[in-house]
Coordinates of C-alpha atoms and ligand atoms in Angstrom, one line a residue:
X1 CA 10.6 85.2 -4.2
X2 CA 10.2 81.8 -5.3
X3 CA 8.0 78.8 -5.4
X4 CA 7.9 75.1 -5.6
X5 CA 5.1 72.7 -6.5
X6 CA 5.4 69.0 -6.6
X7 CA 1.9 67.4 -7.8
X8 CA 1.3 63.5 -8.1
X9 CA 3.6 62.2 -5.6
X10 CA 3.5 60.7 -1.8
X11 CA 7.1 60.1 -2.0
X12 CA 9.4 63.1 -1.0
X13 CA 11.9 63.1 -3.1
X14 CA 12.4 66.9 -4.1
X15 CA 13.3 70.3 -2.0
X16 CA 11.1 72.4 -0.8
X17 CA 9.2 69.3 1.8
X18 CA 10.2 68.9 5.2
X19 CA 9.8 65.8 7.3
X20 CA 11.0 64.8 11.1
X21 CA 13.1 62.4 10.8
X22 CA 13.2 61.0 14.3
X23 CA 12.3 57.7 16.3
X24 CA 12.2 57.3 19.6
X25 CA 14.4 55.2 21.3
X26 CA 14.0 53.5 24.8
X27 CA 17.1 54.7 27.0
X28 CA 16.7 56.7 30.2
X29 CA 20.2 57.4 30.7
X30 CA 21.5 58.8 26.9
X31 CA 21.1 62.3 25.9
X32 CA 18.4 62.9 23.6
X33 CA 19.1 63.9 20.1
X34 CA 16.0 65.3 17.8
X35 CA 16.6 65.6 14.3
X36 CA 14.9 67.0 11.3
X37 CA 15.6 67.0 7.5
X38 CA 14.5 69.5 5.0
X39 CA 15.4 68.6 1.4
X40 CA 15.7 65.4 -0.8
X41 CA 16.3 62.3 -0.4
X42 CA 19.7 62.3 -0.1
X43 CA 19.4 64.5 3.3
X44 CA 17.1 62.1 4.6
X45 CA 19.7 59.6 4.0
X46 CA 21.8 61.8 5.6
X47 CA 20.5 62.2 8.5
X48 CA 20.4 58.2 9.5
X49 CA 24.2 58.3 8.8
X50 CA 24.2 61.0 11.7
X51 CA 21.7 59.3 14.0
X52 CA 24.5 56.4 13.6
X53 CA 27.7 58.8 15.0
X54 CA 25.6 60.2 17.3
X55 CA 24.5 57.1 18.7
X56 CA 28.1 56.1 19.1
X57 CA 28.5 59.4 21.0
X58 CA 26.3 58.5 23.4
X59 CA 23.0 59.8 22.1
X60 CA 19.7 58.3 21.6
X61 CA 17.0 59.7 19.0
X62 CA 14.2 61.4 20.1
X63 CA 10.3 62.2 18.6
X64 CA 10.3 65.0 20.8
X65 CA 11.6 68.2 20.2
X66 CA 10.8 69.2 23.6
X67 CA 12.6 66.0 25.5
X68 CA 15.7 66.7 22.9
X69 CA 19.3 68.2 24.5
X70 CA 20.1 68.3 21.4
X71 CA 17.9 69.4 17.7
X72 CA 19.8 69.0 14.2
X73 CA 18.4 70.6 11.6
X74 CA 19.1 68.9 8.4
X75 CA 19.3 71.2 5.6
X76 CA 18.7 72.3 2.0
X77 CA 20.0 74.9 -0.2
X78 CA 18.5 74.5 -3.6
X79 CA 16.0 76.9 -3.3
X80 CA 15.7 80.5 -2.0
X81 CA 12.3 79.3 0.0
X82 CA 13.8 75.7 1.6
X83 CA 16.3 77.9 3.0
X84 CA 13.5 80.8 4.3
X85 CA 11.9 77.5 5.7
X86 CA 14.9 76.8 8.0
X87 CA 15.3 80.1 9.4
X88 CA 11.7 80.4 10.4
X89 CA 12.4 76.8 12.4
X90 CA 15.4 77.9 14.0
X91 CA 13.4 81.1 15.5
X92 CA 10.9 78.6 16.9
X93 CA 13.5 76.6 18.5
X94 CA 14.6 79.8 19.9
X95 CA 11.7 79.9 22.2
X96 CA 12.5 76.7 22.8
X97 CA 16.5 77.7 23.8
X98 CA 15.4 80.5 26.2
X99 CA 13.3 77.7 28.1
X100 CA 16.2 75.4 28.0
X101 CA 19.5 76.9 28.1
X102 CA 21.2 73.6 28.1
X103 CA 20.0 72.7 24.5
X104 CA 22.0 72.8 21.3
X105 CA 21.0 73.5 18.1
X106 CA 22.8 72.3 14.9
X107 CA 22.5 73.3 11.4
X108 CA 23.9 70.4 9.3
X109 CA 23.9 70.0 5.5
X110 CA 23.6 72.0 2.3
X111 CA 22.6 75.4 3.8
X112 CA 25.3 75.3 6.6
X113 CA 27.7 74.3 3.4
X114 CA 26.5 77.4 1.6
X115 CA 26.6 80.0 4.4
X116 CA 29.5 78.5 6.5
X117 CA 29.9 80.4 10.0
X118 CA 28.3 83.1 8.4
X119 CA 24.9 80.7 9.4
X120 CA 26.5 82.0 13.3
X121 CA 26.3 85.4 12.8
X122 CA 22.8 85.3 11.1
X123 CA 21.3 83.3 13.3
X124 CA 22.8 83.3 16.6
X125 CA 20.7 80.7 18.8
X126 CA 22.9 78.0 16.2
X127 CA 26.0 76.5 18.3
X128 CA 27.0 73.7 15.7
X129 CA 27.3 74.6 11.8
X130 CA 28.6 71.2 9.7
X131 CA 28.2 70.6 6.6
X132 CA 27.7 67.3 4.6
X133 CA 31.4 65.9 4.5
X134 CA 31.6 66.1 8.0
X135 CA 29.3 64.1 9.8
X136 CA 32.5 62.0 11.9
X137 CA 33.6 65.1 13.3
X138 CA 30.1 65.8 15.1
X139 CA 31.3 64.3 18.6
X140 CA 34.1 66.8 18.6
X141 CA 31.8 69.6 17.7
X142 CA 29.8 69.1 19.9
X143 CA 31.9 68.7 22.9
X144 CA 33.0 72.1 21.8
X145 CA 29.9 73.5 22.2
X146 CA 29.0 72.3 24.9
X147 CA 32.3 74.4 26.4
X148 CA 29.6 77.3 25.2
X149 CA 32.0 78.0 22.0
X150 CA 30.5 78.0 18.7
X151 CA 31.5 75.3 16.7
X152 CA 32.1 74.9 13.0
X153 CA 32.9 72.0 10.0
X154 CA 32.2 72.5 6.4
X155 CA 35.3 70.9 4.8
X156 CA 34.8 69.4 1.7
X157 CA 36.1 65.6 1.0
X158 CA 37.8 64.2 -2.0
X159 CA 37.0 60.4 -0.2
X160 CA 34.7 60.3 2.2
X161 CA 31.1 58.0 1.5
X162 CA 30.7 57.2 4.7
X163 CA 30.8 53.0 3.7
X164 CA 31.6 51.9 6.4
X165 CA 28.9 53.4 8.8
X166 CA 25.8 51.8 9.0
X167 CA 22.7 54.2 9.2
X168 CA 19.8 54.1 11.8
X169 CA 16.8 53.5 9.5
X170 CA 14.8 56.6 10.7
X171 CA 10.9 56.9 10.9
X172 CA 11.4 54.0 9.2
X173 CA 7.9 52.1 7.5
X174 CA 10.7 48.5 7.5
X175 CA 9.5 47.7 4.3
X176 CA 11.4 50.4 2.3
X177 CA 15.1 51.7 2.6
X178 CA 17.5 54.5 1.1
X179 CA 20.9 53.3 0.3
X180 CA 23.2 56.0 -0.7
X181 CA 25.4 54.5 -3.5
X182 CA 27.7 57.8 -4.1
X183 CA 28.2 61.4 -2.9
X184 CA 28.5 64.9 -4.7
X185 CA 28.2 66.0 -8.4
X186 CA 31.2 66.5 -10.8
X187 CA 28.2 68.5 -13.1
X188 CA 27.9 72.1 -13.6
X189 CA 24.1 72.9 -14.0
X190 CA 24.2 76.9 -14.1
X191 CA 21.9 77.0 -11.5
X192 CA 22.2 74.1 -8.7
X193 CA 24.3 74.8 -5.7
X194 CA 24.7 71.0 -5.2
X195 CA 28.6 70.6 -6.3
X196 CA 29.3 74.0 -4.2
X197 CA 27.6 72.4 -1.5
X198 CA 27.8 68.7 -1.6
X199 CA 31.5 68.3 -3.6
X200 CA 33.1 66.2 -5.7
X201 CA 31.5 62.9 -6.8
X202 CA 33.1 60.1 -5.5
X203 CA 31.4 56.6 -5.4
X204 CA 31.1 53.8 -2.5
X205 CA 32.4 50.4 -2.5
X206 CA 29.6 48.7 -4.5
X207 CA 30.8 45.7 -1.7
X208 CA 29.4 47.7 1.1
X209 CA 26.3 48.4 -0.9
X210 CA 25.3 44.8 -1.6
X211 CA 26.5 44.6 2.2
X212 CA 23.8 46.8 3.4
X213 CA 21.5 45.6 1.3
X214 CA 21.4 42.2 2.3
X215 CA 21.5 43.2 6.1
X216 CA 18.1 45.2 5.0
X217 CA 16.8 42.1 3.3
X218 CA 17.5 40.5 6.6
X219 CA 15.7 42.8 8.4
X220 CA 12.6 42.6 6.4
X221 CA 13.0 45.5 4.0
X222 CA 11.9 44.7 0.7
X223 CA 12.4 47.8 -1.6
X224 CA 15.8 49.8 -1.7
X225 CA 16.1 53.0 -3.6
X226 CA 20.0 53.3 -4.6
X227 CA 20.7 57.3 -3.9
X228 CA 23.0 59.6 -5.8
X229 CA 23.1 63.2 -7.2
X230 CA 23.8 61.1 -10.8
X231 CA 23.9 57.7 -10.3
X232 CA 24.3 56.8 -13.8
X233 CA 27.9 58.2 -13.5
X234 CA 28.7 55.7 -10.4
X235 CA 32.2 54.0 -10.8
X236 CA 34.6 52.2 -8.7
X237 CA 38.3 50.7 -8.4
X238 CA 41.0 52.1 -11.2
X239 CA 41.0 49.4 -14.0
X240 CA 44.2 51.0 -14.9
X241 CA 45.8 50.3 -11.6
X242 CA 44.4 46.5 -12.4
X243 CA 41.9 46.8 -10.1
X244 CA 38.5 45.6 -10.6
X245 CA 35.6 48.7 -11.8
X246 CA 32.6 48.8 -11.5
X247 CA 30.0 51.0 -13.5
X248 CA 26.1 51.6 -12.1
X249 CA 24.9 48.7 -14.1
X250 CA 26.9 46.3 -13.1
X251 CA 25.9 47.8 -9.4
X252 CA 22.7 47.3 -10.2
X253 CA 23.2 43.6 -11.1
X254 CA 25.1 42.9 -8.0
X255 CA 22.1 44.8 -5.6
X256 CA 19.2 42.7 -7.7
X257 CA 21.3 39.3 -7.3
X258 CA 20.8 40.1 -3.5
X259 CA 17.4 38.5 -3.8
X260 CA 14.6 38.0 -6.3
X261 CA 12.2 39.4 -3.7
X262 CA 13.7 42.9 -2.5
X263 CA 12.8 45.7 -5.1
X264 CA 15.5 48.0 -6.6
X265 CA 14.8 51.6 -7.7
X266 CA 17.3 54.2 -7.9
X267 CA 17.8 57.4 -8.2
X268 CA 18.3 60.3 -9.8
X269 CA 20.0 59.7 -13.5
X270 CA 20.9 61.9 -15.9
X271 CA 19.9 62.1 -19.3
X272 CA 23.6 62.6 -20.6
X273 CA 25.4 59.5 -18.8
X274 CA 22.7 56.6 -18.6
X275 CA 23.8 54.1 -20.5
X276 CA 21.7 51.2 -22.7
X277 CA 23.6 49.0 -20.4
X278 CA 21.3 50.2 -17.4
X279 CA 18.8 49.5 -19.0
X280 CA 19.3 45.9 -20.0
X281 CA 20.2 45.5 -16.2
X282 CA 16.3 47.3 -15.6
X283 CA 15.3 44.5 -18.0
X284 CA 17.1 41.3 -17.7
X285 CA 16.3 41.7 -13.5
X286 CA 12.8 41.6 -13.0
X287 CA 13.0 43.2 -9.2
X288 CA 14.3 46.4 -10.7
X289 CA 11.6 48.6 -11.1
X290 CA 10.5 49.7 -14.3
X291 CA 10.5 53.4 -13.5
X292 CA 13.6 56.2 -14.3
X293 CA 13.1 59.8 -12.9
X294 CA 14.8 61.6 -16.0
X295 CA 15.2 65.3 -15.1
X296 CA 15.0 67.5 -17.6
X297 CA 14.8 70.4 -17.0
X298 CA 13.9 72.6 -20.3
X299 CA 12.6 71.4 -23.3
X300 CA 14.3 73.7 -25.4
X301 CA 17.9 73.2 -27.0
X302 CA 19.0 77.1 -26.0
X303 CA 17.7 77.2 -22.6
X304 CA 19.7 73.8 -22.1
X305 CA 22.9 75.1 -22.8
X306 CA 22.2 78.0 -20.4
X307 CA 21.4 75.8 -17.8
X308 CA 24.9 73.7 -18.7
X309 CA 22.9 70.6 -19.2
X310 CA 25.3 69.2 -21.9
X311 CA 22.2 67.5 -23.9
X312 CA 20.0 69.2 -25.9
X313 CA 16.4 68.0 -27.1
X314 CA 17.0 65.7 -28.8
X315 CA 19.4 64.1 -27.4
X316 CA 16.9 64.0 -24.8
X317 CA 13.9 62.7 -27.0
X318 CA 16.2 59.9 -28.1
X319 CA 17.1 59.0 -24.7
X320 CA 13.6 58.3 -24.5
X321 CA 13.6 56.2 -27.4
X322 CA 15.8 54.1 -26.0
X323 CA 13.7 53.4 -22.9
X324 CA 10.8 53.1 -25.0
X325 CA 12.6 50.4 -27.1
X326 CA 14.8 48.8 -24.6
X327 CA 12.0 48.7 -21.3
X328 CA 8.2 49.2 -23.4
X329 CA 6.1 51.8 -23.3
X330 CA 5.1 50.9 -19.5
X331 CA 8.1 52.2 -18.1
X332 CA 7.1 55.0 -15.8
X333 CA 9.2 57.9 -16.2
X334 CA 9.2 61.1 -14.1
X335 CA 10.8 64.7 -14.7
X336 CA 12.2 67.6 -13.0
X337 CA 11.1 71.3 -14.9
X338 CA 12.0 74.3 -14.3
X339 CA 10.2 77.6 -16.0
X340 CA 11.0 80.6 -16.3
X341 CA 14.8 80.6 -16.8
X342 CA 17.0 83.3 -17.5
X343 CA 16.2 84.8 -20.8
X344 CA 13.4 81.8 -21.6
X345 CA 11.1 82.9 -24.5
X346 CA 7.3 82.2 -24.7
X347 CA 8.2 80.1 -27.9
X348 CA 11.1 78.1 -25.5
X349 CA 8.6 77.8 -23.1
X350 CA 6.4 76.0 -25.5
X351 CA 9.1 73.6 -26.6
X352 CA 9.1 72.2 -22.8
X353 CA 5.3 71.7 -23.1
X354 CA 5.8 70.1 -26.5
X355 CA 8.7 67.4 -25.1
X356 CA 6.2 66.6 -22.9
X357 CA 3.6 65.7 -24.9
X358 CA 6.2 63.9 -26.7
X359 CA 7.8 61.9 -23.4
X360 CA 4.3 61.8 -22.0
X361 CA 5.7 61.4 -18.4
X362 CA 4.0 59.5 -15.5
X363 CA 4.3 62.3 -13.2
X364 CA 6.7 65.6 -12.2
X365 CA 8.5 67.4 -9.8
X366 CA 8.2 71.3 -11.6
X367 CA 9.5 74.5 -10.0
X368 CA 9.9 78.3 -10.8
X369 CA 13.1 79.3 -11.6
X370 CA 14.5 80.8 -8.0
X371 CA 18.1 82.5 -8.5
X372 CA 20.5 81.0 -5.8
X373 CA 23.7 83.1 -5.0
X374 CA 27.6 81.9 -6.3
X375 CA 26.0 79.8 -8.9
X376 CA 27.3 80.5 -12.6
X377 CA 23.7 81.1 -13.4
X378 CA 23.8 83.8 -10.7
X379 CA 27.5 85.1 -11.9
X380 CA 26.6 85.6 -15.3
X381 CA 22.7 85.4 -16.6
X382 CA 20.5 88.0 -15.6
X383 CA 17.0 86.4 -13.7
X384 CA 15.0 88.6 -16.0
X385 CA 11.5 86.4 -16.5
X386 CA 9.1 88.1 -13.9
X387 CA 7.7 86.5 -11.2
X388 CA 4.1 86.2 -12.6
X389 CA 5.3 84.4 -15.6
X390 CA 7.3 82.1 -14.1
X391 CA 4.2 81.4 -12.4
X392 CA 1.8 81.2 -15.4
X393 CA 4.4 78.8 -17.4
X394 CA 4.6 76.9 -14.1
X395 CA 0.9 76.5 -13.9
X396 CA 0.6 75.3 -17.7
X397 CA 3.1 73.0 -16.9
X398 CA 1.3 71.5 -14.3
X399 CA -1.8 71.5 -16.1
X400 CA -0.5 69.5 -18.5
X401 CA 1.5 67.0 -16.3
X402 CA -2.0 66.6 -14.4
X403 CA -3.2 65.5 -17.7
X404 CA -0.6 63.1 -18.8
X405 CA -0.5 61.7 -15.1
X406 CA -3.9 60.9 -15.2
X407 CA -3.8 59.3 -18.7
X408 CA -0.9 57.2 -17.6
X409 CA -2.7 55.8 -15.1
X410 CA -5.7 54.9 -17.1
X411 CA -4.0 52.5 -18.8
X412 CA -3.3 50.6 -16.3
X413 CA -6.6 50.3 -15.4
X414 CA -8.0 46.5 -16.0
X415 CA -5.0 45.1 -15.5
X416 CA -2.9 42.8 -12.3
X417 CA -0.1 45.1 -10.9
X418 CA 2.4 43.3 -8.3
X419 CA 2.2 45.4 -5.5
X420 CA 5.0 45.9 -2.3
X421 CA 2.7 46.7 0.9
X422 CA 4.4 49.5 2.2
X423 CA 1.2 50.5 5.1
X424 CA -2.1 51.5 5.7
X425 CA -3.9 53.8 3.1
X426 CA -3.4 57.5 4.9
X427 CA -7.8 57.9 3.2
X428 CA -9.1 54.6 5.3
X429 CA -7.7 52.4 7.5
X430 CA -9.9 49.4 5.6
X431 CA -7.5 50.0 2.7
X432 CA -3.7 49.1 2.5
X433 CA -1.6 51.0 0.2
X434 CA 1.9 50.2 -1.7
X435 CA 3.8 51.0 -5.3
X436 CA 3.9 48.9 -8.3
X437 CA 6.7 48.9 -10.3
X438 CA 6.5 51.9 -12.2
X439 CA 6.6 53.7 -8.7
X440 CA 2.7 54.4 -8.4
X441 CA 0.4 54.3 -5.6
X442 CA -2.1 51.4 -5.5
X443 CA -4.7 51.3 -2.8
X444 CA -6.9 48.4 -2.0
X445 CA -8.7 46.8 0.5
X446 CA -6.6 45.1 3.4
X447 CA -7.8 41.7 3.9
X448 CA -5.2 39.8 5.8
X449 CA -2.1 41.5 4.3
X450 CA 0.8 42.8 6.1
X451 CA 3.4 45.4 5.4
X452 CA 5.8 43.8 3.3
X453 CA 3.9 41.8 1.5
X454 CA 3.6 41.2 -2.4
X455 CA 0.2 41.8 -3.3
X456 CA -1.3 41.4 -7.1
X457 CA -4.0 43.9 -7.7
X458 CA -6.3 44.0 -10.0
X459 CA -7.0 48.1 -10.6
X460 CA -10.1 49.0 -11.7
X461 CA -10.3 52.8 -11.6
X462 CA -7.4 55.6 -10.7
X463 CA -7.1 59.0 -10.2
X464 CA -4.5 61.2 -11.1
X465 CA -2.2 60.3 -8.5
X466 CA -3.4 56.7 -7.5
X467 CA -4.8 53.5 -8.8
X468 CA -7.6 51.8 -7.1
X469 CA -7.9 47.7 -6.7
X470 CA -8.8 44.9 -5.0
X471 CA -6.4 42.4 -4.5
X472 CA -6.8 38.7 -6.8
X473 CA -4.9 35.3 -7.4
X474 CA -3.5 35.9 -10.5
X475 CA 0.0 36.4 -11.5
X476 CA 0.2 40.3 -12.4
X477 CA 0.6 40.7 -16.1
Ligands
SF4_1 S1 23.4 67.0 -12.1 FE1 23.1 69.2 -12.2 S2 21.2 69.6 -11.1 FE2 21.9 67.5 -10.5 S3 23.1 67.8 -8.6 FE3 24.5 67.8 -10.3 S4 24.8 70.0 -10.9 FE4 22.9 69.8 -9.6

């Protein structure tokens, strides 16, 4: 058994949530395709790359499960319960099958990549089993199954980024956009699935990035989050073949050069490969946020090398440092933890609780340790911490980040925060609510502002989770 809890966060941005990611779409005469993803935010990204082939197969996107000839499930594999969470889904949409026999049901994405047609014999109301390399091929495969054959892709590319396809923005708020910079992991972490199930890395032409990015700016999008498994580790073009390279900061230039007024986050980096040169980009371009989600996992040196990290405390303290130095002590900074590892002492356990009094992090995505089969962690490292401590370390963990979260935001507290409107607070419709630049919720009263808009707010309280305001004329300090 496992378990996953994300505190201090509206965005999803970890495994373990699932969202519909569907829109409707006024067309009497297309076949209507309903898709949900499970996951990060790489599958949600995903999953607009899809809506874009199947549109050019002749399908429109539906809200409606129930309307739908068709229902993708987009998946993820990185922990034992995400998967437990598909399966239950696809019994539901068996009902649904036995009430429609013309419908098709496709599991796409990590878990298809892990259990390959073995996913058909499991669960057999599935006709369509692709995994993330092979999106194209999805007319074919569905053609096929229509014939009533089961049909299956989970090859692997060396190439494909999918650059040259441009995504249906799904469930879209048009204010904020994913743009997914580079594909797979060339890492080993002992116990992530991702390069088993996602491949090689292999980065996109940054052209076609800044390409999308101004047709979003176009649009009206004002914020776009650059996705990869490691985006610090983004390069293009063979500089030995005299081509022109490119490295993530210099990407990060080019997307900010798009214009001063769309926002640039990015994600997720890892503590090994980002450079001081990403963040001088951070601070010589003032529309890239001031915010780095910096995984790390463990806070102790042994438990690191278990896990294959390739850094070890400090290594990761003085990557801190850096940011510290380089960006100021406002930079937010998030985490990824993980307790209860293979062999993990009480005393290693109290080394992650010590880095993060020492990081002080804005907020955290923290998990229990939950074995996943074929990784090395699986092959060769027994998963001996029991269940109930996992869960105690997991709880301390929060209990701290809670802390730190809230102490973060009372800082800010008394002072003018440029804010990107990104909708109406979900607690009052009186009350708008976007993100700052350190990635934090701000929530303030509406007045005549729009989606879209930059506001300056002057916060006068917070919680844990969110800062509180009311908007003012001043330039945000
Ligand atoms: S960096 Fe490590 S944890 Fe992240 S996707 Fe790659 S292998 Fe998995």
């Amino acid at each position: 058994m496992s378990i996953a809890l994300k505190i201090l966060t509206s965005e999803d941005k970890e495994a373990c949530e699932t969202v519909k990611v569907s829109e409707e779409e006024v067309s009497l005469d297309k076949k209507k395709l309903f898709i949900e993803s499970y996951g990060c935010q790489m599958n949600f990204s995903d999953s607009e790359i899809v809506a874009s082939v199947m549109r050019g197969a002749g399908f429109a996107t539906t809200a409606s499960e129930q309307d739908a000839d068709l229902i993708f499930l987009n998946t993820c594999a990185i922990r034992d319960n995400a998967e437990q969470k598909v399966r239950n889904r696809l019994q539901q949409l068996n009902h649904l099958k036995k009430k429609k026999p013309g419908l098709l049901i496709g599991v796409l994405g990590c878990m298809a990549e892990r259990l390959k047609a073995k996913l058909l014999e499991e669960e057999k109301m599935v006709d369509i089993v692709t995994g993330p390399d092979a999106y194209r091929d999805l007319p074919r495969l569905i053609e096929e199954a229509e014939t009533g054959q089961k049909a299956v892709n989970v090859l692997l590319s060396r190439e494909e980024t999918y650059a040259d396809i441009s995504p249906i923005r799904l469930n879209s708020n048009g204010v904020t956009a994913f743009i997914s910079i580079m594909r797979g992991c060339n890492n080993m972490c002992s116990f992530c699935v991702v390069p088993f199930t996602r491949g090689r890395e292999r980065s996109r032409d940054p052209h076609s990035i800044v390409r999308e990015a101004e047709e979003l700016f176009a649009q009206g999008y004002r914020e776009v989050t650059l996705l990869g498994q490691n985006v610090d580790s983004y390069h293009y073009g063979n500089a030995q073949n005299g081509e022109q390279s490119y490295d993530f900061a210099e990407l990060l230039g080019m997307v900010a050069r798009v214009h001063p007024d769309l926002r640039v986050r990015f994600s997720t980096s890892h503590p090994k490969d980002i450079t001081d040169r990403v963040l001088y980009a951070m601070r010589d371009h003032e529309n890239v946020c001031n915010y780095i989600h910096l995984p790390a996992q463990s806070g102790n040196s042994r438990i690191l090398e278990l896990m294959n990290r390739t850094y070890d405390r400090e290594w990761y303290m003085q990557k801190i440092d850096r940011i510290r130095a380089i960006l100021g002590e406002d930079c937010g900074i998030s985490h990824d933890m993980i307790t209860g590892f293979c062999t993990e002492t009480e005393a290693e356990h109290q080394d992650t609780l010590t880095l993060m009094e020492y990081v002080r992090y804005d907020y955290g995505y923290m998990f229990a340790y939950s074995e996943r089969p074929g990784t090395p962690a699986a092959k060769k490292l027994q998963d001996d911490i029991p269940y109930d401590v996992k869960l105690r370390r997991l709880n301390e963990v929060i209990a701290l980040q809670q802390k730190h979260s809230l102490e973060r935001n009372q800082r800010l507290v008394g002072r003018v925060h440029k804010v990107l409107v990104e909708g109406t607070s979900k607690r009052s419709d009186g009350d708008l609510q976007g993100r700052n630049d350190q990635n934090k919720v701000v929530v303030f009263p509406r007045k005549d502002f729009n989606k879209g808009d930059y506001v300056h707010v002057l916060v006068t309280e917070c919680t844990a989770a969110t800062l509180i305001g009311h908007s003012v004329e001043e330039v945000a300090a």
